PDB file of C-alpha atoms in Angstrom:
ATOM      1  CA  UNK A   1       9.858 -45.076 -35.553  1.00 64.00           C
ATOM      2  CA  UNK A   2      10.272 -46.624 -31.927  1.00 84.00           C
ATOM      3  CA  UNK A   3      12.126 -49.890 -31.640  1.00 97.00           C
ATOM      4  CA  UNK A   4       9.761 -52.585 -30.458  1.00 98.00           C
ATOM      5  CA  UNK A   5      11.250 -54.474 -27.222  1.00 98.00           C
ATOM      6  CA  UNK A   6      11.548 -58.490 -26.565  1.00 98.00           C
ATOM      7  CA  UNK A   7      10.976 -59.071 -22.854  1.00 98.00           C
ATOM      8  CA  UNK A   8      11.621 -62.318 -20.953  1.00 95.00           C
ATOM      9  CA  UNK A   9       9.659 -62.773 -17.952  1.00 90.00           C
ATOM     10  CA  UNK A  10      10.764 -64.417 -14.927  1.00 88.00           C
ATOM     11  CA  UNK A  11       8.122 -65.306 -12.876  1.00 84.00           C
ATOM     12  CA  UNK A  12       9.860 -66.555  -9.045  1.00 86.00           C
ATOM     13  CA  UNK A  13       8.098 -68.740  -6.600  1.00 81.00           C
ATOM     14  CA  UNK A  14      10.633 -69.679  -3.723  1.00 76.00           C
ATOM     15  CA  UNK A  15      13.493 -68.193  -5.161  1.00 76.00           C
ATOM     16  CA  UNK A  16      13.204 -70.612  -8.402  1.00 78.00           C
ATOM     17  CA  UNK A  17      11.614 -69.580 -11.727  1.00 78.00           C
ATOM     18  CA  UNK A  18       8.587 -71.196 -12.541  1.00 75.00           C
ATOM     19  CA  UNK A  19       6.053 -71.249 -15.361  1.00 62.00           C
ATOM     20  CA  UNK A  20       2.554 -72.085 -15.211  1.00 54.00           C
ATOM     21  CA  UNK A  21      -0.610 -72.387 -17.873  1.00 50.00           C
ATOM     22  CA  UNK A  22      -3.153 -70.125 -17.087  1.00 48.00           C
ATOM     23  CA  UNK A  23      -1.908 -69.105 -13.937  1.00 45.00           C
ATOM     24  CA  UNK A  24      -2.003 -73.072 -12.891  1.00 50.00           C
ATOM     25  CA  UNK A  25       0.064 -76.150 -13.137  1.00 52.00           C
ATOM     26  CA  UNK A  26       3.093 -74.346 -11.907  1.00 59.00           C
ATOM     27  CA  UNK A  27       6.460 -75.889 -12.857  1.00 57.00           C
ATOM     28  CA  UNK A  28      10.218 -75.410 -12.455  1.00 65.00           C
ATOM     29  CA  UNK A  29      12.091 -73.628 -15.244  1.00 61.00           C
ATOM     30  CA  UNK A  30      15.394 -72.722 -13.557  1.00 74.00           C
ATOM     31  CA  UNK A  31      17.554 -70.464 -11.668  1.00 86.00           C
ATOM     32  CA  UNK A  32      16.689 -66.688 -12.028  1.00 88.00           C
ATOM     33  CA  UNK A  33      19.934 -65.712 -12.063  1.00 91.00           C
ATOM     34  CA  UNK A  34      21.458 -67.793 -14.353  1.00 90.00           C
ATOM     35  CA  UNK A  35      18.332 -67.168 -16.397  1.00 89.00           C
ATOM     36  CA  UNK A  36      18.995 -63.477 -16.279  1.00 92.00           C
ATOM     37  CA  UNK A  37      22.805 -63.650 -17.487  1.00 94.00           C
ATOM     38  CA  UNK A  38      21.415 -65.777 -20.301  1.00 92.00           C
ATOM     39  CA  UNK A  39      18.819 -63.422 -21.413  1.00 94.00           C
ATOM     40  CA  UNK A  40      21.172 -60.659 -21.381  1.00 96.00           C
ATOM     41  CA  UNK A  41      23.704 -62.149 -23.115  1.00 96.00           C
ATOM     42  CA  UNK A  42      20.881 -63.208 -25.798  1.00 95.00           C
ATOM     43  CA  UNK A  43      19.997 -59.895 -26.468  1.00 97.00           C
ATOM     44  CA  UNK A  44      16.790 -59.406 -24.488  1.00 98.00           C
ATOM     45  CA  UNK A  45      15.810 -55.683 -24.419  1.00 98.00           C
ATOM     46  CA  UNK A  46      14.605 -55.795 -20.777  1.00 98.00           C
ATOM     47  CA  UNK A  47      13.530 -58.375 -17.700  1.00 97.00           C
ATOM     48  CA  UNK A  48      10.442 -58.714 -15.651  1.00 95.00           C
ATOM     49  CA  UNK A  49      10.847 -60.336 -12.418  1.00 91.00           C
ATOM     50  CA  UNK A  50       7.587 -61.138 -11.130  1.00 85.00           C
ATOM     51  CA  UNK A  51       7.511 -62.746  -7.567  1.00 84.00           C
ATOM     52  CA  UNK A  52       4.081 -64.510  -8.073  1.00 72.00           C
ATOM     53  CA  UNK A  53       3.088 -65.431  -4.636  1.00 68.00           C
ATOM     54  CA  UNK A  54       4.199 -62.360  -2.597  1.00 61.00           C
ATOM     55  CA  UNK A  55       0.607 -60.883  -2.729  1.00 54.00           C
ATOM     56  CA  UNK A  56      -1.125 -63.654  -1.882  1.00 48.00           C
ATOM     57  CA  UNK A  57       1.148 -64.846   0.750  1.00 46.00           C
ATOM     58  CA  UNK A  58       1.444 -61.368   2.037  1.00 45.00           C
ATOM     59  CA  UNK A  59       4.760 -60.760   2.146  1.00 46.00           C
ATOM     60  CA  UNK A  60       7.569 -58.469  -0.033  1.00 57.00           C
ATOM     61  CA  UNK A  61       9.457 -59.616  -2.967  1.00 54.00           C
ATOM     62  CA  UNK A  62      12.967 -60.555  -2.136  1.00 70.00           C
ATOM     63  CA  UNK A  63      15.179 -57.760  -2.660  1.00 85.00           C
ATOM     64  CA  UNK A  64      18.129 -60.067  -2.021  1.00 85.00           C
ATOM     65  CA  UNK A  65      17.265 -61.898  -4.997  1.00 88.00           C
ATOM     66  CA  UNK A  66      16.636 -58.410  -6.852  1.00 89.00           C
ATOM     67  CA  UNK A  67      20.094 -57.399  -6.032  1.00 90.00           C
ATOM     68  CA  UNK A  68      21.690 -60.717  -6.882  1.00 91.00           C
ATOM     69  CA  UNK A  69      19.953 -60.518 -10.890  1.00 91.00           C
ATOM     70  CA  UNK A  70      21.043 -56.859 -11.171  1.00 91.00           C
ATOM     71  CA  UNK A  71      24.619 -57.032 -10.269  1.00 93.00           C
ATOM     72  CA  UNK A  72      24.698 -59.740 -13.213  1.00 94.00           C
ATOM     73  CA  UNK A  73      22.800 -57.922 -15.939  1.00 95.00           C
ATOM     74  CA  UNK A  74      23.153 -54.621 -17.911  1.00 95.00           C
ATOM     75  CA  UNK A  75      19.544 -54.096 -19.380  1.00 97.00           C
ATOM     76  CA  UNK A  76      16.610 -52.521 -17.686  1.00 97.00           C
ATOM     77  CA  UNK A  77      14.741 -54.711 -14.920  1.00 95.00           C
ATOM     78  CA  UNK A  78      11.428 -54.225 -13.948  1.00 97.00           C
ATOM     79  CA  UNK A  79      10.152 -55.806 -10.343  1.00 94.00           C
ATOM     80  CA  UNK A  80       7.036 -56.949  -9.477  1.00 92.00           C
ATOM     81  CA  UNK A  81       5.122 -58.689  -6.558  1.00 86.00           C
ATOM     82  CA  UNK A  82       4.011 -57.545  -2.947  1.00 84.00           C
ATOM     83  CA  UNK A  83       4.621 -53.813  -3.508  1.00 91.00           C
ATOM     84  CA  UNK A  84       2.489 -51.772  -1.522  1.00 91.00           C
ATOM     85  CA  UNK A  85       3.915 -48.673  -0.600  1.00 93.00           C
ATOM     86  CA  UNK A  86       6.657 -45.994  -1.593  1.00 95.00           C
ATOM     87  CA  UNK A  87       9.086 -47.533   0.664  1.00 92.00           C
ATOM     88  CA  UNK A  88       8.824 -50.923  -0.849  1.00 90.00           C
ATOM     89  CA  UNK A  89       9.892 -49.169  -3.773  1.00 93.00           C
ATOM     90  CA  UNK A  90      12.779 -47.386  -2.131  1.00 93.00           C
ATOM     91  CA  UNK A  91      14.037 -51.041  -1.446  1.00 90.00           C
ATOM     92  CA  UNK A  92      13.575 -52.568  -5.025  1.00 91.00           C
ATOM     93  CA  UNK A  93      15.034 -49.453  -6.655  1.00 95.00           C
ATOM     94  CA  UNK A  94      17.977 -49.322  -4.170  1.00 94.00           C
ATOM     95  CA  UNK A  95      18.441 -52.778  -4.892  1.00 92.00           C
ATOM     96  CA  UNK A  96      19.100 -52.374  -8.500  1.00 95.00           C
ATOM     97  CA  UNK A  97      15.730 -52.511 -10.338  1.00 95.00           C
ATOM     98  CA  UNK A  98      14.747 -50.068 -13.050  1.00 97.00           C
ATOM     99  CA  UNK A  99      11.367 -50.290 -12.651  1.00 98.00           C
ATOM    100  CA  UNK A 100       8.550 -51.495 -10.336  1.00 97.00           C
ATOM    101  CA  UNK A 101       5.475 -53.107 -11.644  1.00 97.00           C
ATOM    102  CA  UNK A 102       2.236 -53.114  -9.277  1.00 96.00           C
ATOM    103  CA  UNK A 103      -1.093 -54.894  -9.832  1.00 94.00           C
ATOM    104  CA  UNK A 104      -3.326 -56.001  -6.978  1.00 92.00           C
ATOM    105  CA  UNK A 105      -2.165 -52.608  -4.728  1.00 95.00           C
ATOM    106  CA  UNK A 106      -3.348 -50.242  -7.508  1.00 97.00           C
ATOM    107  CA  UNK A 107      -6.694 -51.955  -7.433  1.00 97.00           C
ATOM    108  CA  UNK A 108      -6.493 -51.766  -3.890  1.00 96.00           C
ATOM    109  CA  UNK A 109      -5.253 -47.880  -3.450  1.00 97.00           C
ATOM    110  CA  UNK A 110      -5.034 -46.245  -6.982  1.00 98.00           C
ATOM    111  CA  UNK A 111      -3.699 -43.215  -5.521  1.00 98.00           C
ATOM    112  CA  UNK A 112      -0.553 -45.436  -4.985  1.00 98.00           C
ATOM    113  CA  UNK A 113      -0.024 -45.079  -8.657  1.00 98.00           C
ATOM    114  CA  UNK A 114      -0.008 -41.345  -8.121  1.00 98.00           C
ATOM    115  CA  UNK A 115       2.305 -41.607  -5.041  1.00 98.00           C
ATOM    116  CA  UNK A 116       5.097 -43.690  -6.912  1.00 98.00           C
ATOM    117  CA  UNK A 117       4.725 -41.571  -9.936  1.00 98.00           C
ATOM    118  CA  UNK A 118       5.412 -38.083  -8.308  1.00 98.00           C
ATOM    119  CA  UNK A 119       7.970 -39.727  -6.030  1.00 98.00           C
ATOM    120  CA  UNK A 120      10.274 -41.653  -8.968  1.00 98.00           C
ATOM    121  CA  UNK A 121       8.693 -40.745 -12.062  1.00 98.00           C
ATOM    122  CA  UNK A 122       6.149 -42.434 -14.472  1.00 98.00           C
ATOM    123  CA  UNK A 123       9.185 -44.369 -16.059  1.00 98.00           C
ATOM    124  CA  UNK A 124       9.738 -46.146 -12.950  1.00 98.00           C
ATOM    125  CA  UNK A 125       6.066 -47.236 -12.699  1.00 98.00           C
ATOM    126  CA  UNK A 126       4.409 -50.193 -14.599  1.00 98.00           C
ATOM    127  CA  UNK A 127       0.906 -51.072 -13.943  1.00 98.00           C
ATOM    128  CA  UNK A 128       0.365 -54.884 -14.414  1.00 97.00           C
ATOM    129  CA  UNK A 129      -3.078 -55.711 -15.693  1.00 98.00           C
ATOM    130  CA  UNK A 130      -4.360 -59.287 -15.376  1.00 96.00           C
ATOM    131  CA  UNK A 131      -7.834 -59.485 -17.696  1.00 98.00           C
ATOM    132  CA  UNK A 132      -9.837 -62.285 -18.582  1.00 97.00           C
ATOM    133  CA  UNK A 133     -12.486 -62.652 -21.090  1.00 97.00           C
ATOM    134  CA  UNK A 134     -15.971 -64.183 -20.584  1.00 96.00           C
ATOM    135  CA  UNK A 135     -19.019 -64.130 -22.626  1.00 97.00           C
ATOM    136  CA  UNK A 136     -21.054 -62.941 -19.275  1.00 96.00           C
ATOM    137  CA  UNK A 137     -18.618 -59.862 -18.529  1.00 96.00           C
ATOM    138  CA  UNK A 138     -16.156 -59.192 -21.666  1.00 98.00           C
ATOM    139  CA  UNK A 139     -12.799 -58.340 -20.774  1.00 98.00           C
ATOM    140  CA  UNK A 140     -12.490 -57.541 -16.899  1.00 98.00           C
ATOM    141  CA  UNK A 141      -9.734 -56.894 -14.432  1.00 98.00           C
ATOM    142  CA  UNK A 142      -8.709 -59.688 -11.936  1.00 97.00           C
ATOM    143  CA  UNK A 143      -6.427 -59.122  -9.213  1.00 93.00           C
ATOM    144  CA  UNK A 144      -4.646 -61.221  -6.372  1.00 85.00           C
ATOM    145  CA  UNK A 145      -2.927 -63.296  -8.920  1.00 77.00           C
ATOM    146  CA  UNK A 146      -5.323 -63.710 -11.256  1.00 84.00           C
ATOM    147  CA  UNK A 147      -7.717 -65.380  -8.637  1.00 88.00           C
ATOM    148  CA  UNK A 148     -10.390 -62.595  -8.263  1.00 94.00           C
ATOM    149  CA  UNK A 149     -12.829 -60.527 -10.438  1.00 96.00           C
ATOM    150  CA  UNK A 150     -12.919 -56.880 -10.111  1.00 97.00           C
ATOM    151  CA  UNK A 151     -15.405 -54.388 -11.371  1.00 97.00           C
ATOM    152  CA  UNK A 152     -13.220 -52.791 -13.833  1.00 98.00           C
ATOM    153  CA  UNK A 153     -13.236 -53.212 -17.781  1.00 98.00           C
ATOM    154  CA  UNK A 154      -9.878 -53.534 -18.850  1.00 98.00           C
ATOM    155  CA  UNK A 155      -9.341 -50.531 -21.272  1.00 98.00           C
ATOM    156  CA  UNK A 156     -11.258 -48.361 -18.902  1.00 98.00           C
ATOM    157  CA  UNK A 157      -9.082 -49.284 -15.856  1.00 98.00           C
ATOM    158  CA  UNK A 158      -5.669 -48.885 -18.378  1.00 98.00           C
ATOM    159  CA  UNK A 159      -6.973 -45.200 -19.025  1.00 98.00           C
ATOM    160  CA  UNK A 160      -7.330 -44.633 -15.331  1.00 98.00           C
ATOM    161  CA  UNK A 161      -3.906 -45.897 -14.100  1.00 98.00           C
ATOM    162  CA  UNK A 162      -2.343 -44.085 -17.071  1.00 98.00           C
ATOM    163  CA  UNK A 163      -4.033 -40.809 -15.967  1.00 98.00           C
ATOM    164  CA  UNK A 164      -2.916 -41.371 -12.604  1.00 98.00           C
ATOM    165  CA  UNK A 165       0.714 -41.385 -13.697  1.00 98.00           C
ATOM    166  CA  UNK A 166       1.614 -45.155 -14.850  1.00 98.00           C
ATOM    167  CA  UNK A 167       4.254 -44.972 -17.403  1.00 98.00           C
ATOM    168  CA  UNK A 168       3.560 -48.331 -18.949  1.00 98.00           C
ATOM    169  CA  UNK A 169       1.110 -51.230 -18.993  1.00 98.00           C
ATOM    170  CA  UNK A 170       2.006 -54.872 -18.939  1.00 98.00           C
ATOM    171  CA  UNK A 171      -1.204 -56.428 -20.241  1.00 98.00           C
ATOM    172  CA  UNK A 172      -1.576 -60.060 -19.495  1.00 96.00           C
ATOM    173  CA  UNK A 173      -4.850 -62.029 -20.960  1.00 98.00           C
ATOM    174  CA  UNK A 174      -5.186 -65.098 -18.669  1.00 96.00           C
ATOM    175  CA  UNK A 175      -7.184 -66.677 -21.374  1.00 96.00           C
ATOM    176  CA  UNK A 176      -3.971 -66.984 -23.538  1.00 96.00           C
ATOM    177  CA  UNK A 177      -1.605 -67.401 -20.604  1.00 90.00           C
ATOM    178  CA  UNK A 178       0.665 -70.705 -21.458  1.00 84.00           C
ATOM    179  CA  UNK A 179      -1.084 -71.836 -24.306  1.00 91.00           C
ATOM    180  CA  UNK A 180       1.070 -70.846 -26.662  1.00 93.00           C
ATOM    181  CA  UNK A 181      -1.797 -69.886 -29.362  1.00 97.00           C
ATOM    182  CA  UNK A 182      -1.048 -66.448 -29.759  1.00 98.00           C
ATOM    183  CA  UNK A 183      -1.567 -62.873 -27.904  1.00 98.00           C
ATOM    184  CA  UNK A 184      -4.941 -61.649 -27.258  1.00 98.00           C
ATOM    185  CA  UNK A 185      -4.310 -59.497 -29.880  1.00 98.00           C
ATOM    186  CA  UNK A 186      -7.827 -57.631 -29.555  1.00 98.00           C
ATOM    187  CA  UNK A 187      -7.800 -56.470 -26.024  1.00 98.00           C
ATOM    188  CA  UNK A 188      -4.160 -55.477 -26.643  1.00 98.00           C
ATOM    189  CA  UNK A 189      -5.201 -53.441 -29.665  1.00 98.00           C
ATOM    190  CA  UNK A 190      -7.852 -51.566 -27.994  1.00 98.00           C
ATOM    191  CA  UNK A 191      -5.858 -50.661 -24.994  1.00 98.00           C
ATOM    192  CA  UNK A 192      -2.761 -49.837 -27.150  1.00 98.00           C
ATOM    193  CA  UNK A 193      -5.139 -47.497 -28.864  1.00 98.00           C
ATOM    194  CA  UNK A 194      -6.780 -46.185 -25.918  1.00 98.00           C
ATOM    195  CA  UNK A 195      -3.535 -44.828 -23.740  1.00 98.00           C
ATOM    196  CA  UNK A 196      -0.399 -42.782 -24.562  1.00 97.00           C
ATOM    197  CA  UNK A 197       2.023 -44.862 -22.898  1.00 98.00           C
ATOM    198  CA  UNK A 198       3.762 -48.392 -24.210  1.00 98.00           C
ATOM    199  CA  UNK A 199       2.007 -51.487 -23.618  1.00 98.00           C
ATOM    200  CA  UNK A 200       3.487 -54.597 -23.268  1.00 98.00           C
ATOM    201  CA  UNK A 201       1.604 -57.660 -24.761  1.00 98.00           C
ATOM    202  CA  UNK A 202       1.767 -60.875 -22.487  1.00 97.00           C
ATOM    203  CA  UNK A 203       0.221 -64.340 -22.402  1.00 95.00           C
ATOM    204  CA  UNK A 204       0.263 -67.129 -25.544  1.00 96.00           C
ATOM    205  CA  UNK A 205       3.263 -66.753 -27.217  1.00 96.00           C
ATOM    206  CA  UNK A 206       3.948 -69.529 -29.054  1.00 96.00           C
ATOM    207  CA  UNK A 207       5.976 -68.879 -32.115  1.00 97.00           C
ATOM    208  CA  UNK A 208       7.671 -66.247 -33.930  1.00 98.00           C
ATOM    209  CA  UNK A 209       4.411 -65.030 -35.941  1.00 98.00           C
ATOM    210  CA  UNK A 210       2.659 -64.332 -32.702  1.00 98.00           C
ATOM    211  CA  UNK A 211       5.266 -61.625 -31.747  1.00 98.00           C
ATOM    212  CA  UNK A 212       4.935 -60.143 -35.240  1.00 98.00           C
ATOM    213  CA  UNK A 213       0.972 -60.213 -35.000  1.00 98.00           C
ATOM    214  CA  UNK A 214       1.435 -58.329 -31.505  1.00 98.00           C
ATOM    215  CA  UNK A 215       3.501 -55.700 -32.963  1.00 98.00           C
ATOM    216  CA  UNK A 216       1.780 -55.278 -36.438  1.00 98.00           C
ATOM    217  CA  UNK A 217      -1.782 -56.043 -35.647  1.00 98.00           C
ATOM    218  CA  UNK A 218      -2.418 -55.134 -31.893  1.00 98.00           C
ATOM    219  CA  UNK A 219       0.274 -52.205 -31.594  1.00 98.00           C
ATOM    220  CA  UNK A 220       1.935 -53.512 -28.811  1.00 98.00           C
ATOM    221  CA  UNK A 221       5.275 -51.812 -27.946  1.00 98.00           C
ATOM    222  CA  UNK A 222       6.878 -54.648 -26.310  1.00 98.00           C
ATOM    223  CA  UNK A 223       5.910 -58.195 -25.829  1.00 98.00           C
ATOM    224  CA  UNK A 224       6.835 -60.430 -23.282  1.00 97.00           C
ATOM    225  CA  UNK A 225       7.414 -64.566 -22.954  1.00 94.00           C
ATOM    226  CA  UNK A 226       8.450 -66.949 -20.266  1.00 86.00           C
ATOM    227  CA  UNK A 227       8.306 -70.827 -21.420  1.00 82.00           C
ATOM    228  CA  UNK A 228       8.879 -70.134 -25.044  1.00 89.00           C
ATOM    229  CA  UNK A 229      12.441 -68.792 -23.732  1.00 90.00           C
ATOM    230  CA  UNK A 230      12.931 -70.432 -20.470  1.00 82.00           C
ATOM    231  CA  UNK A 231      12.996 -73.994 -22.042  1.00 81.00           C
ATOM    232  CA  UNK A 232      15.070 -72.797 -25.291  1.00 88.00           C
ATOM    233  CA  UNK A 233      12.202 -73.190 -27.568  1.00 93.00           C
ATOM    234  CA  UNK A 234      12.606 -70.376 -29.422  1.00 95.00           C
ATOM    235  CA  UNK A 235      16.138 -67.886 -29.281  1.00 96.00           C
ATOM    236  CA  UNK A 236      15.880 -64.254 -28.969  1.00 97.00           C
ATOM    237  CA  UNK A 237      18.251 -63.672 -31.748  1.00 98.00           C
ATOM    238  CA  UNK A 238      16.401 -65.831 -34.186  1.00 98.00           C
ATOM    239  CA  UNK A 239      13.393 -64.198 -33.282  1.00 98.00           C
ATOM    240  CA  UNK A 240      14.688 -60.703 -33.802  1.00 98.00           C
ATOM    241  CA  UNK A 241      16.109 -61.677 -36.821  1.00 98.00           C
ATOM    242  CA  UNK A 242      12.481 -62.696 -38.365  1.00 98.00           C
ATOM    243  CA  UNK A 243      10.946 -59.914 -36.782  1.00 98.00           C
ATOM    244  CA  UNK A 244      13.592 -57.661 -38.775  1.00 97.00           C
ATOM    245  CA  UNK A 245      12.257 -59.362 -42.204  1.00 97.00           C
ATOM    246  CA  UNK A 246       8.776 -58.577 -40.842  1.00 96.00           C
ATOM    247  CA  UNK A 247       9.354 -55.094 -40.925  1.00 96.00           C
ATOM    248  CA  UNK A 248       9.491 -54.175 -37.212  1.00 98.00           C
ATOM    249  CA  UNK A 249      12.250 -52.255 -35.900  1.00 97.00           C
ATOM    250  CA  UNK A 250      14.085 -54.064 -33.243  1.00 98.00           C
ATOM    251  CA  UNK A 251      17.507 -53.854 -31.695  1.00 96.00           C
ATOM    252  CA  UNK A 252      19.775 -56.277 -33.010  1.00 91.00           C
TER     253      UNK A 252
END
């Protein structure tokens, strides 16, 4: 049985870690380097660093900050935000990132997924999918930090990017994001069963049982959270001990 992963997410705006609710009402959550060091010491399996305004402001992720974070941790580290070319990825990997996450650029230029996979290996390429459910459309993919609805159904898009070479899916439910009401188990399960690569559940974690449900009910390979960890509402060692008792295989 593969070990399930617990992944804190550091959403970065203007060099600070922030957190919002349903992609809005952003508030400060601390210094990203200090948080990264804390999570590594706490037993996080990986970190995700997303520059949440890089795409909308048409600028690149801060490679210097990536370098600073990578210098202080010894766990895998994914970076996303404003990545639009092979050259962007080269800079981030050279700065110390283990993987990159692309979202809007994958929708805009799907062949970029294939180019990155061919150049760096699929294990380096995570495609982030921001998805939202409405009664009128079902689960649809959104782009540009969740501000624009696309024509893509979520499961179909996940299948497509995996076919192009994505090695992992980071699936965020905009409906659940920041609500602490639990992960979107239905769409997470649908995507997990539709693709052959790991799926990271994101959006909505509020307690330990939510993580267990993401693994046991939705078949996620990893679960990501931000505010729960940033504001010390939940400690990673406690969470892992709980999951172990629930029959979830985790690295203690």
